[in-house]
CSV table of C-alpha atoms in Angstrom, one decimal:
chain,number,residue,atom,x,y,z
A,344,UNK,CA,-172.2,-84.6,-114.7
A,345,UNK,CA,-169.7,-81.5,-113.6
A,346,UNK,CA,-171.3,-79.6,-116.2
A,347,UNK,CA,-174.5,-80.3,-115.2
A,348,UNK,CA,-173.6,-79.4,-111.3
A,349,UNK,CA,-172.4,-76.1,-112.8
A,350,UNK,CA,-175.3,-74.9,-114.8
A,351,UNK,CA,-176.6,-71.6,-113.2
A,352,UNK,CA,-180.4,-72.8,-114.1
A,353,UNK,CA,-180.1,-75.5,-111.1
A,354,UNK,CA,-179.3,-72.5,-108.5
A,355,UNK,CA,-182.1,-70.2,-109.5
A,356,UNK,CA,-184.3,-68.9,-106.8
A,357,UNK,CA,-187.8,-67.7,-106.8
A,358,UNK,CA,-186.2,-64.2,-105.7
A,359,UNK,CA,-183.8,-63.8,-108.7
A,360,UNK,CA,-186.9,-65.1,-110.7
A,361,UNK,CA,-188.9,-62.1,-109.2
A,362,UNK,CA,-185.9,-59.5,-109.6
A,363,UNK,CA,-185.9,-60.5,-113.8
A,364,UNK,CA,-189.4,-59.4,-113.5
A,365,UNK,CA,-188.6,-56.3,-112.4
A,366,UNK,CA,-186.0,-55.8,-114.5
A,367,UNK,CA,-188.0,-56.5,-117.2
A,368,UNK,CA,-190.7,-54.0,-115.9
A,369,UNK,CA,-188.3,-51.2,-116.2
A,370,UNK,CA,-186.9,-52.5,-119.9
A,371,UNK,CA,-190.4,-52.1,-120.9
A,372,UNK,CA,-191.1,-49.0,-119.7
A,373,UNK,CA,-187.8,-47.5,-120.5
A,374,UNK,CA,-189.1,-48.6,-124.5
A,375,UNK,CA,-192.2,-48.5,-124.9
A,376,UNK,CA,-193.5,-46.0,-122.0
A,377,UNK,CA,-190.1,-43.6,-122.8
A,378,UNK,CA,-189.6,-43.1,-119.0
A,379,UNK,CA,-185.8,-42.5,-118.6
A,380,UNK,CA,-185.0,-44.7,-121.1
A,381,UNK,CA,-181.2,-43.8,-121.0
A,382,UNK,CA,-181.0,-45.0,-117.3
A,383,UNK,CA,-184.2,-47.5,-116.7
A,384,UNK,CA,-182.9,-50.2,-119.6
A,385,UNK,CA,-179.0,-50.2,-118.7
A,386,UNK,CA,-180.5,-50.4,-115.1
A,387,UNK,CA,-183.3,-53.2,-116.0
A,388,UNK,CA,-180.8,-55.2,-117.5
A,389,UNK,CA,-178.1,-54.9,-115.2
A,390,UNK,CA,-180.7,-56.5,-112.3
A,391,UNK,CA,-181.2,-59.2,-115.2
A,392,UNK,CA,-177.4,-60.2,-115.3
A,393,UNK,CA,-177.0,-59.9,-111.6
A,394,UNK,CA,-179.8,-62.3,-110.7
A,395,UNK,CA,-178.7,-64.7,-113.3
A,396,UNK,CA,-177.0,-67.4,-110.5
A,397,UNK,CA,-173.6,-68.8,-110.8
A,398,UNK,CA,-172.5,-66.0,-113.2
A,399,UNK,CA,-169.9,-64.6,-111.5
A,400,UNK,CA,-170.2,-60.5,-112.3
A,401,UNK,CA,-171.1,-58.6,-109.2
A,402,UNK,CA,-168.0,-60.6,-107.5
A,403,UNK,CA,-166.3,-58.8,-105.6
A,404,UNK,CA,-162.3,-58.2,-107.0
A,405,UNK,CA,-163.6,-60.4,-110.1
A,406,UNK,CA,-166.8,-60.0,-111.8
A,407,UNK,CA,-167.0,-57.6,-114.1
A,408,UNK,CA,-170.3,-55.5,-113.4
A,409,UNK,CA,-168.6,-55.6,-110.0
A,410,UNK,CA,-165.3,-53.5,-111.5
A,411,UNK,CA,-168.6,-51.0,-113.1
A,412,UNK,CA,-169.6,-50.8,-109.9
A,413,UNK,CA,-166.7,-50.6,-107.7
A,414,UNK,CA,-164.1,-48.2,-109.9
A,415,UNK,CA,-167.0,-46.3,-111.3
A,416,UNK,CA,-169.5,-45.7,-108.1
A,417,UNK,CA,-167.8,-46.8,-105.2
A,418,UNK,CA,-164.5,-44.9,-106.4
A,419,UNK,CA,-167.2,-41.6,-107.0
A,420,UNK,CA,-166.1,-41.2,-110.5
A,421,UNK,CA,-169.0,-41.5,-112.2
A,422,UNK,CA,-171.4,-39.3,-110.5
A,423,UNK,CA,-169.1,-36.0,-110.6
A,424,UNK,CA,-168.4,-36.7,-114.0
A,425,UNK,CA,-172.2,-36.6,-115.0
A,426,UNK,CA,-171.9,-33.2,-113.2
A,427,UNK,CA,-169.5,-32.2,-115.8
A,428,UNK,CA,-172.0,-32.8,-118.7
A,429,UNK,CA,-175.1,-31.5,-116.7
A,430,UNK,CA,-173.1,-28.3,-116.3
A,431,UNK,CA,-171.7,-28.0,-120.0
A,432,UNK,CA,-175.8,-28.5,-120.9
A,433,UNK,CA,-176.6,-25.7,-118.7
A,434,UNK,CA,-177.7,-22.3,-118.9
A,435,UNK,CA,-177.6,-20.3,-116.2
A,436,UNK,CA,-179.2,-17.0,-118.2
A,437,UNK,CA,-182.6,-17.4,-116.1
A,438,UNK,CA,-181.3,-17.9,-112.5
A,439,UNK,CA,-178.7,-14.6,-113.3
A,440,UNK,CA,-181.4,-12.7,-114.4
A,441,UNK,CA,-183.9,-13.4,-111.7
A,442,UNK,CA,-181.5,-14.4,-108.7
A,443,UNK,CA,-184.7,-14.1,-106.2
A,444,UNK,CA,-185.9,-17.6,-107.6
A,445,UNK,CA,-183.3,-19.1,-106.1
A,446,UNK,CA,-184.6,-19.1,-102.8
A,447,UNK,CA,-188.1,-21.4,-104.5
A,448,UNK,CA,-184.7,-24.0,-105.4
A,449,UNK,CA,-184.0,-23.8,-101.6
A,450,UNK,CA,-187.7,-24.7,-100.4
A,451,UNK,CA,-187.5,-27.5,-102.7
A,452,UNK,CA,-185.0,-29.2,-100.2
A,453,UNK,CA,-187.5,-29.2,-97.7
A,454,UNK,CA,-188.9,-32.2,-98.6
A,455,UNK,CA,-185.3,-33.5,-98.4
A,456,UNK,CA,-184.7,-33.3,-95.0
A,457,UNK,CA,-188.6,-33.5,-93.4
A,458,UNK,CA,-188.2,-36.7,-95.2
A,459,UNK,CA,-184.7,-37.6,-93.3
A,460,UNK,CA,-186.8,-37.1,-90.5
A,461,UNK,CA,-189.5,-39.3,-90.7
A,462,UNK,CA,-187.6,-41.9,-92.2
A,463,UNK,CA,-185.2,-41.6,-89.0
A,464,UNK,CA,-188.8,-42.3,-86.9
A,465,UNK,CA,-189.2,-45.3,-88.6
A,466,UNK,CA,-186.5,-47.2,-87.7
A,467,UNK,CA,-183.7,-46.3,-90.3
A,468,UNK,CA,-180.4,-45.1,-89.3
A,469,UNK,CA,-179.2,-41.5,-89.7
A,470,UNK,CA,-177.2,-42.7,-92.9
A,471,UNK,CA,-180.1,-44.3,-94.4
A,472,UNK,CA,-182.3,-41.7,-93.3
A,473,UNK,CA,-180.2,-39.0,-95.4
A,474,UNK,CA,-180.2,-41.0,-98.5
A,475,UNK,CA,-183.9,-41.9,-98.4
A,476,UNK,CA,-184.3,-37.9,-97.6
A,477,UNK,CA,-182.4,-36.9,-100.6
A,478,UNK,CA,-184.7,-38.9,-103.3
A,479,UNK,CA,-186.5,-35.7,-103.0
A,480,UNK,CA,-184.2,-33.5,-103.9
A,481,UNK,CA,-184.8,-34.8,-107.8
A,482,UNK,CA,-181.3,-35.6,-108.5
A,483,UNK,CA,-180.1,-39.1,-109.7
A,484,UNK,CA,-176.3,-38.3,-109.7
A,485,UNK,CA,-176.4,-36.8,-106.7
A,486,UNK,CA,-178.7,-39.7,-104.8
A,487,UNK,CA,-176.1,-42.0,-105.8
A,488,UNK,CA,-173.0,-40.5,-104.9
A,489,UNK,CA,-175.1,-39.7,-101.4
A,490,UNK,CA,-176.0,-43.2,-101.1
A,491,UNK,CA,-172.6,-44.8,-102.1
A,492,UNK,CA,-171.1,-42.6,-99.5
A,493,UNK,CA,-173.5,-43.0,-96.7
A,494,UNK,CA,-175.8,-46.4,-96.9
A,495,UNK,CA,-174.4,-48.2,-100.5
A,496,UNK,CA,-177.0,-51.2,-99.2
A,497,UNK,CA,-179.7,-48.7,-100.1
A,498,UNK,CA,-177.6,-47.8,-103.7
A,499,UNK,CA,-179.7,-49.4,-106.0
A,500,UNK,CA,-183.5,-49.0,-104.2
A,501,UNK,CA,-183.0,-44.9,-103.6
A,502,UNK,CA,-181.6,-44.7,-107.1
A,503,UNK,CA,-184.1,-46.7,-109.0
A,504,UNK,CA,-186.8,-44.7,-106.7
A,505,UNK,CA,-185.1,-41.5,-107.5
A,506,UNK,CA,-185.3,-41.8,-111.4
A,507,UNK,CA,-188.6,-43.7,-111.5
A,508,UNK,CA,-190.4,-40.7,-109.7
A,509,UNK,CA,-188.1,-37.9,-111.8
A,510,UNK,CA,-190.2,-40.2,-115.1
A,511,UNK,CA,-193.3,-39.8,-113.5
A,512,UNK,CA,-192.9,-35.9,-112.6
A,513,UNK,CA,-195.4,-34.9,-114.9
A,514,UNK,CA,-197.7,-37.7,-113.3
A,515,UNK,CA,-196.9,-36.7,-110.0
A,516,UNK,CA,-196.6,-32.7,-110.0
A,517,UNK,CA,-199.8,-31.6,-111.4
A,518,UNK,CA,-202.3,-32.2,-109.0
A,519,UNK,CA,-200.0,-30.9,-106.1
A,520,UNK,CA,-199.5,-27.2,-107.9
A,521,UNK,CA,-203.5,-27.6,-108.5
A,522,UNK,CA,-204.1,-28.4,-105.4
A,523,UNK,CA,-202.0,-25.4,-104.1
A,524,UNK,CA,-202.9,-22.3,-106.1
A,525,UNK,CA,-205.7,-20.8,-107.4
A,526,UNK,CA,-207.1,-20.2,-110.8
A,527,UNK,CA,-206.0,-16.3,-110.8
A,528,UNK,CA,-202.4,-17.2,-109.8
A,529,UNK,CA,-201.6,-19.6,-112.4
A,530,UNK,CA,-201.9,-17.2,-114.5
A,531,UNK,CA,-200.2,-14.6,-113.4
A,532,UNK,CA,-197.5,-13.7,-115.8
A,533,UNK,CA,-194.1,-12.5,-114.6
A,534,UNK,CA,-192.2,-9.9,-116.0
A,535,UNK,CA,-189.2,-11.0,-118.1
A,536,UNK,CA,-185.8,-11.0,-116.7
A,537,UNK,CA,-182.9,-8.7,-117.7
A,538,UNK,CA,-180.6,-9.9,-120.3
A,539,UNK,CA,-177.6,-11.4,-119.1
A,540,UNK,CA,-174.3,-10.6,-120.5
A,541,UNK,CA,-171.5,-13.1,-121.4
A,542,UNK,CA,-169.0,-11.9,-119.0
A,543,UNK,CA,-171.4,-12.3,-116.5
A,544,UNK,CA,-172.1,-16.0,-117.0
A,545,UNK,CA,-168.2,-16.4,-117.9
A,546,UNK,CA,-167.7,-15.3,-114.3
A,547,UNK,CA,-170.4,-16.7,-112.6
A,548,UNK,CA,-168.8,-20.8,-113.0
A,549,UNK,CA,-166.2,-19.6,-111.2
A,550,UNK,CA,-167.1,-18.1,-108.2
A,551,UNK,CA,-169.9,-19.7,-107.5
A,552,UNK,CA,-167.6,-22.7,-107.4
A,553,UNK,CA,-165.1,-21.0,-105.1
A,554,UNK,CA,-167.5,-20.0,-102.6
A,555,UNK,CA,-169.9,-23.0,-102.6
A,556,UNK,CA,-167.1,-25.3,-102.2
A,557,UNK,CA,-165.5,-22.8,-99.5
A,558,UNK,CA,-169.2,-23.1,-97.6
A,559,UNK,CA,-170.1,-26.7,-97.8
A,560,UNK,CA,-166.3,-28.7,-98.6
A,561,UNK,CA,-168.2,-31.9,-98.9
A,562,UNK,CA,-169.7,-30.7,-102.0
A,563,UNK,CA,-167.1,-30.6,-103.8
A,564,UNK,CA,-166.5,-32.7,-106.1
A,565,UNK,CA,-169.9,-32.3,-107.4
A,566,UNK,CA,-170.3,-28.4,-107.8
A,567,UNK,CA,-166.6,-28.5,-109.0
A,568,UNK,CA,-167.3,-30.5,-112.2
A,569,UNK,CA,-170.9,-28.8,-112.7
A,570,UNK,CA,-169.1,-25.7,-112.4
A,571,UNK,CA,-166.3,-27.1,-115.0
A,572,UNK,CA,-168.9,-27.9,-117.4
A,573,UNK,CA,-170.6,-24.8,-117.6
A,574,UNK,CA,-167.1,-23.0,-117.7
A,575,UNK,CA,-166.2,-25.0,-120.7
A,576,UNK,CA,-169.5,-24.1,-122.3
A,577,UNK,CA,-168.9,-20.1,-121.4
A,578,UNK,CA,-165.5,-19.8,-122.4
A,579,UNK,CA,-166.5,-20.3,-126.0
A,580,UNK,CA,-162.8,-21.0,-126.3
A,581,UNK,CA,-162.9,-25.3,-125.4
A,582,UNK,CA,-165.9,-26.2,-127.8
A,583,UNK,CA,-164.3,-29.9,-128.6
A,584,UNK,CA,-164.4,-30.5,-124.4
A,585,UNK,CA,-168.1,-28.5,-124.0
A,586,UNK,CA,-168.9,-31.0,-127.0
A,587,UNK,CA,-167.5,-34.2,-125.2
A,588,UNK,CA,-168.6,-33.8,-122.0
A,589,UNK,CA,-172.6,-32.3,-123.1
A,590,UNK,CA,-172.7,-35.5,-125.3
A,591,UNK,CA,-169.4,-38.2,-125.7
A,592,UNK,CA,-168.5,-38.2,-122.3
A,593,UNK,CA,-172.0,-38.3,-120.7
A,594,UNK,CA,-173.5,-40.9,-122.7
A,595,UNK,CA,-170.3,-43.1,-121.8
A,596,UNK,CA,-170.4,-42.6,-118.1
A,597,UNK,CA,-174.7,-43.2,-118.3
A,598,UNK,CA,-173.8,-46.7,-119.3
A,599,UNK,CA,-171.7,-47.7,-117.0
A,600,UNK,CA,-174.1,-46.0,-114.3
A,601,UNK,CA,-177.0,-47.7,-114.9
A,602,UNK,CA,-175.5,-51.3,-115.3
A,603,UNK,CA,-173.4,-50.6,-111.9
A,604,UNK,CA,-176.9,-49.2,-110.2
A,605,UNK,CA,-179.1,-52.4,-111.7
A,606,UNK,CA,-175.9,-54.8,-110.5
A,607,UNK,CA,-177.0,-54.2,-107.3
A,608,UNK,CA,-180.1,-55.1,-107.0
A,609,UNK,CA,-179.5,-58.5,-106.3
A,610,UNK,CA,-182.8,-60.3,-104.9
A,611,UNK,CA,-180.7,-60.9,-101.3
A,612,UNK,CA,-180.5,-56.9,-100.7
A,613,UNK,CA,-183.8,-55.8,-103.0
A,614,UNK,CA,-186.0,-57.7,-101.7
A,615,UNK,CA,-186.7,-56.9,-97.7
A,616,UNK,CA,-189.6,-54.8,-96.9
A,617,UNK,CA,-187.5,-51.6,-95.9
A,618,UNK,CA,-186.9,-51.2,-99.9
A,619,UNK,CA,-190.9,-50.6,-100.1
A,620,UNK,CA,-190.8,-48.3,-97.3
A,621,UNK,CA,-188.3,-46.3,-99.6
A,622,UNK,CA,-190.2,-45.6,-102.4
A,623,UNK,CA,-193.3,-44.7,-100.2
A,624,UNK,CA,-191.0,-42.0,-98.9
A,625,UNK,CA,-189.2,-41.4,-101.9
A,626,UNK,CA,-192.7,-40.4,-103.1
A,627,UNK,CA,-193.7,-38.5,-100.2
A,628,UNK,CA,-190.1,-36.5,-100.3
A,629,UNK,CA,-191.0,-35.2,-104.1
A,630,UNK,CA,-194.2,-34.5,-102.8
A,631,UNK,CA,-193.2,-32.5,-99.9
A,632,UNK,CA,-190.6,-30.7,-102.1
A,633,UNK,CA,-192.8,-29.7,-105.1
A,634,UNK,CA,-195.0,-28.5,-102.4
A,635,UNK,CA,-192.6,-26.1,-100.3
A,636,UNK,CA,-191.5,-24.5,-103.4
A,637,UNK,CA,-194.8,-23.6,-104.3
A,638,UNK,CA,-195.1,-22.4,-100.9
A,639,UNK,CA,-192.3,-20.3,-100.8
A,640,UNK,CA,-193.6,-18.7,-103.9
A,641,UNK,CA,-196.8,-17.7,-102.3
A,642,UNK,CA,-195.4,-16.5,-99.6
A,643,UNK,CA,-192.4,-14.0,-101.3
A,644,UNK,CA,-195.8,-12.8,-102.9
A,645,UNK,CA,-197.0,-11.1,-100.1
A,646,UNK,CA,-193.9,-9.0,-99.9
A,647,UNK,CA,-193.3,-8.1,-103.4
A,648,UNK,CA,-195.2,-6.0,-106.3
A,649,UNK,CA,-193.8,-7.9,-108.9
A,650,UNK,CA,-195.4,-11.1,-108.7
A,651,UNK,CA,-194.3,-14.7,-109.0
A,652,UNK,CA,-196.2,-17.1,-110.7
A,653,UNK,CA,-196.2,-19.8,-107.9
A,654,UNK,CA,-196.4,-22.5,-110.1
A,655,UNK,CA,-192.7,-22.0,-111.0
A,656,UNK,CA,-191.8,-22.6,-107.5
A,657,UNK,CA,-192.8,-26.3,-108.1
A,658,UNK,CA,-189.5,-26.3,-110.5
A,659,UNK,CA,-187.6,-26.0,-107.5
A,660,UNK,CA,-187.9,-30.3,-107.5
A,661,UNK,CA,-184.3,-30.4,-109.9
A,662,UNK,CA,-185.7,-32.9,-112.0
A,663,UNK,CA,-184.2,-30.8,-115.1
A,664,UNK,CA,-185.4,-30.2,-117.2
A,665,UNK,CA,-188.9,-31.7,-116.5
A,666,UNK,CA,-190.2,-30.2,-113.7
A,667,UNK,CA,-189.9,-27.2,-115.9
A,668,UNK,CA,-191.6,-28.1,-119.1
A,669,UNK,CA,-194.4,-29.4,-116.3
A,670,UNK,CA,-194.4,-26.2,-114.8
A,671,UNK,CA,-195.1,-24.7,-118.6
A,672,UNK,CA,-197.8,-27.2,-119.3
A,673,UNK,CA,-199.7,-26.3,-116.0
A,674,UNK,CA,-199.4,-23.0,-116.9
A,675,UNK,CA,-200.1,-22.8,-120.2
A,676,UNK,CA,-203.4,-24.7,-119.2
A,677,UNK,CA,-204.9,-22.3,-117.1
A,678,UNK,CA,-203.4,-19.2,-119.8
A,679,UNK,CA,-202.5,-20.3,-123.1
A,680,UNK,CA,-200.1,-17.2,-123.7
A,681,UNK,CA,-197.9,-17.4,-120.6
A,682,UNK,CA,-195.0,-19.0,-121.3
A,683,UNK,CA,-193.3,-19.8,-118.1
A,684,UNK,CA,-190.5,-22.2,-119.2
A,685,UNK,CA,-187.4,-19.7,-119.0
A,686,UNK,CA,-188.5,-18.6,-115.7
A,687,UNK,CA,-188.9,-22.0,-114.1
A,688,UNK,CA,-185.5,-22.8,-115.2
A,689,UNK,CA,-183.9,-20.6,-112.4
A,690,UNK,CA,-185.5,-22.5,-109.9
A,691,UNK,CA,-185.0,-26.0,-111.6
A,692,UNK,CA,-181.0,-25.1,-112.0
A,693,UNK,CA,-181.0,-23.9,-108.0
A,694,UNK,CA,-182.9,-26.9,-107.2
A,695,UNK,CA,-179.7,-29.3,-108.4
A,696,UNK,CA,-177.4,-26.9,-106.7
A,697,UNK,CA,-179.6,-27.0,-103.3
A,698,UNK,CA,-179.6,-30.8,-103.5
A,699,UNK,CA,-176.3,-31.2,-103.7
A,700,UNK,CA,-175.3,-28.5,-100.7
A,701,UNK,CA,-178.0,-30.7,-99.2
A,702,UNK,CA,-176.1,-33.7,-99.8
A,703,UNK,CA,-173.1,-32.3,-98.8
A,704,UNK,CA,-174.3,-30.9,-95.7
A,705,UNK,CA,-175.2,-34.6,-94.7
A,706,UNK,CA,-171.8,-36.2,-95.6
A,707,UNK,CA,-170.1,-33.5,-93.7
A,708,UNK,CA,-172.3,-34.6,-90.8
A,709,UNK,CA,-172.8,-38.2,-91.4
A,710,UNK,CA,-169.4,-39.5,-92.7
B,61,UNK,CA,-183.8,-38.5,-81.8
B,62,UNK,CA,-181.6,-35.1,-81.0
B,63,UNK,CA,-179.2,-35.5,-83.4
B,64,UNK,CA,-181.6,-36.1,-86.1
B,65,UNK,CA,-183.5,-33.3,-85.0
B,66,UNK,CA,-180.0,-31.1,-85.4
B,67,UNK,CA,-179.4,-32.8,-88.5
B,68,UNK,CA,-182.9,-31.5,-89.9
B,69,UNK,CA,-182.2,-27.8,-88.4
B,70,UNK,CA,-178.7,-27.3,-89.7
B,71,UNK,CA,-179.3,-28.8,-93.3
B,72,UNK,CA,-182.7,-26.5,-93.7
B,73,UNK,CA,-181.2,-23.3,-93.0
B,74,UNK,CA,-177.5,-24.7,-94.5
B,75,UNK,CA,-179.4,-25.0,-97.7
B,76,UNK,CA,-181.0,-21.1,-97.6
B,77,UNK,CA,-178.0,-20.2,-96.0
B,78,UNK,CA,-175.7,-21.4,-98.7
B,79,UNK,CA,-178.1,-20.4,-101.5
B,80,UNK,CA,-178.9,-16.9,-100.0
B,81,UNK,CA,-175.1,-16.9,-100.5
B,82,UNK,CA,-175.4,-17.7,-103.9
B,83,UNK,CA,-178.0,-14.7,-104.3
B,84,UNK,CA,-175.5,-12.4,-103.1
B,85,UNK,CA,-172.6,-13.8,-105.5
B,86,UNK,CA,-175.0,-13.3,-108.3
B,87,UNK,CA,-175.4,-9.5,-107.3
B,88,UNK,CA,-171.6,-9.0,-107.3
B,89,UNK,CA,-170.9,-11.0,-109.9
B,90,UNK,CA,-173.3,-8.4,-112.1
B,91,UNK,CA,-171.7,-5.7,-110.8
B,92,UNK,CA,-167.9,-7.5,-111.5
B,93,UNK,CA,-168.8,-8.6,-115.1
B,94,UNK,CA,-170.4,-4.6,-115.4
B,95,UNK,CA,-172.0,-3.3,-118.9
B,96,UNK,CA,-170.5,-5.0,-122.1
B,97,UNK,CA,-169.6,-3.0,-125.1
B,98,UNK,CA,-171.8,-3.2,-127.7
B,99,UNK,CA,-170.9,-5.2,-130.0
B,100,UNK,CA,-170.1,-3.9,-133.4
B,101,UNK,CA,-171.9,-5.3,-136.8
C-alpha cells in the first residue's frame, strides 16, 4: 500500500498534464519542423521530467536537474561559456571592413528597451520589464543570463520565447523589411568592403574587450569569453581550444542549458497569464528591432553616396546567423545577383554585442 | 514611471554610445594592425 501512496501517477495534475503537452510540442518541432532543434528538444524534455510529480529533480540542494540548473545557470557558467564558442565561430572580417554597420546593430536594441517600457506600463516590475525587453535583442545566452540575474521566475518563459521567435525569424522578418522598403532599395547593391588583414582581427579581440568591459563592467563576463573565443580562433597558434570551444565545449554546455531552461517550467510558474503576455511582447520586441534597424539604414542613406541596402539593417536582430541568410533571401528575391550575406553579417555580429551592452547596462542599473 | 523612463534613455544612447565606441576602436585598431607584408609564395 506504501508503494502505491508513492506512485507519482496518483499526484498528477491537469497543469503538469498541460506542460507534457508543451513539451512535447517543442520535441516535435525541434524534429520534425528543425526549429532549434539543439535547444527546443533538451528544453521539451526537460519540462517533461520536471512535471513528472513526485520525482524529485528540480529539488532544490537534491534533485538533479536542479544541480543543471543551479551550478550551471544560477552560478552564470553556462551562458559566458556559450560566449566562448559563439566567439571562436565568429568572423569578424565584415563588421572590420564596414565598421559603419555597426550603428544598424545598435538600432536593433531599440526594440529592446521600447519594449522594457511597455512591459513596465503593464504591470511588470523593472526587473521583469528588462528581461521581457531583452527577448528582442535575439540573443538566447544572453536572455538567460539577463533573466537569471534579474527575474529567474521569468527564466524559462523569456528563454523559450527568445529561441522560439530566433526559429521563426525567417517567418517573422520578411514581411517587416517588405513592408519597410521599396522595390528599388532592395536591390541596391553595396560596394564590397576592404580586405581585412590578420593582424587586424588578431587585435581587434583584444581591445574591443578591454574597452567594452572598461564602458559597461556588467558585461563582462559575456564580452570577455566572446572575446576569448574569437582570440583563440585568430591566434592560429591554440587550434585544439578554437576546436573545443567552436564544437566539444559548446555542444556540452547546450545540453545542460536546455535541460536546466525546460526544468523550469514547472506548471506552478508557467502557467499564469503574465507568461502569455511575454511572448506577445517577446514578439513585438523582435518586431520593433528588425524594424529600427531597417530604419537606421534608411536614414544613414540620406547622408551618404555610398548606399546601404536597408534590408541589411534588419540583421541588426543578433539571431546569427539567421537574420542574415533572411536578409540574403529577401534580397536575393527582389535581385537574383546581389549577394548580401557578408554584409549583413556586420550588423548581425554588432547586434550580439549591442544586446549584451544592453543587458549589461540593465544589470548595472537593476541589480 | 521616472525611473523606467531613465532606464529607457540611458540604455538607448548607452548602446550607440558604447558601439559608436566600438566604431572608433575599429578605426584605430586599422591603423595599429597597419599594412601587412605581402606574403611570399
Amino acid at each position: 500500500m506504501v508503494f502505491f501512496n508513492n506512485m507519482g501517477l496518483l499526484a498528477v495534475t491537469p497543469g503538469m498534464v498541460f506542460m507534457w503537452i508543451i513539451g512535447l510540442i517543442l520535441i516535435y518541432l525541434a524534429i520534425t519542423r528543425q526549429y532549434e532543434p539543439l535547444l527546443l528538444l533538451p528544453i521539451g524534455f526537460g519540462i517533461i521530467l520536471t512535471n513528472l510529480p513526485l520525482s524529485m529533480l528540480m529539488e532544490p540542494g537534491e534533485g538533479l536537474l536542479w544541480r543543471f540548473y543551479h551550478y550551471g545557470i544560477e552560478w552564470e557558467v553556462i551562458p559566458p561559456l556559450i560566449f566562448l564558442g559563439l566567439g571562436a565561430l565568429t568572423d569578424f572580417s565584415a563588421l572590420l571592413s564596414q565598421p559603419r554597420l555597426i550603428f544598424l546593430g545598435a538600432a536593433a536594441q531599440v526594440g529592446v528597451y521600447v519594449t522594457f517600457f511597455i512591459a513596465y506600463s503593464m504591470g511588470f516590475s523593472l526587473q521583469e520589464a528588462a528581461t521581457i525587453g531583452i527577448i528582442g535583442g535575439a540573443d538566447g545566452p544572453t536572455t538567460i543570463y539577463l533573466a537569471a540575474k534579474l527575474a529567474p521566475q521569468l527564466l524559462g518563459a523569456t528563454a523559450v520565447a527568445a529561441y522560439s521567435y530566433m526559429a521563426l525569424v525567417p517567418l517573422i522578418m520578411p514581411p517587416i523589411m517588405k513592408l519597410l522598403t521599396t522595390d528599388a532599395e532592395r536591390k541596391i547593391r553595396m560596394k564590397k568592403g576592404r580586405k581585412v588583414s590578420a593582424r587586424e582581427k588578431l587585435y581587434f579581440p583584444i581591445i574591443a574587450a578591454m574597452v567594452i568591459i572598461l564602458l559597461v563592467p556588467a558585461s563582462a563576463p559575456l564580452i570577455a569569453m566572446f572575446m576569448m573565443g574569437n582570440l583563440f580562433r585568430e591566434s592560429k597558434v591554440v587550434e585544439r581550444l578554437n576546436e573545443t570551444a567552436q564544437n566539444s565545449l559548446m555542444n556540452i554546455v547546450t545540453i545542460f542549458l536546455g535541460v536546466s531552461i525546460g526544468a523550469t517550467m514547472n506548471a506552478e510558474v508557467f502557467l499564469r497569464k503574465e507568461v502569455i503576455f511575454i511572448f506577445f511582447l517577446g514578439l513585438f520586441a523582435f518586431m520593433i528591432s528588425t524594424a529600427s534597424g531597417i530604419l537606421l539604414a534608411k536614414f544613414m542613406n540620406l547622408f551618404t553616396s555610398n548606399k546601404i541596402n536597408p534590408l541589411v539593417g534588419a540583421a541588426g536582430v543578433s539571431a546569427v546567423p539567421m537574420a542574415a541568410r533572411v536578409v540574403q533571401k529577401v534580397g536575393a528575391a527582389a535581385d537574383k545577383r546581389n549577394y548580401l550575406l557578408m554584409f549583413a553579417m556586420g550588423p548581425n555580429i554588432a547586434g550580439v554585442i549591442g544586446t549584451v551592452i544592453a543587458a549589461g547596462i540593465f544589470i548595472s542599473i537593476l541589480k | 514611471m521616472q525611473e523606467a523612463v531613465q532606464i529607457f534613455v540611458n540604455g538607448i544612447s548607452g548602446v550607440f554610445i558604447g558601439l559608436a565606441v566600438l566604431y572608433v576602436v575599429i578605426r584605430i585598431n586599422k591603423l595599429l594592425a597597419g599594412k601587412e607584408p605581402d606574403k611570399k609564395e
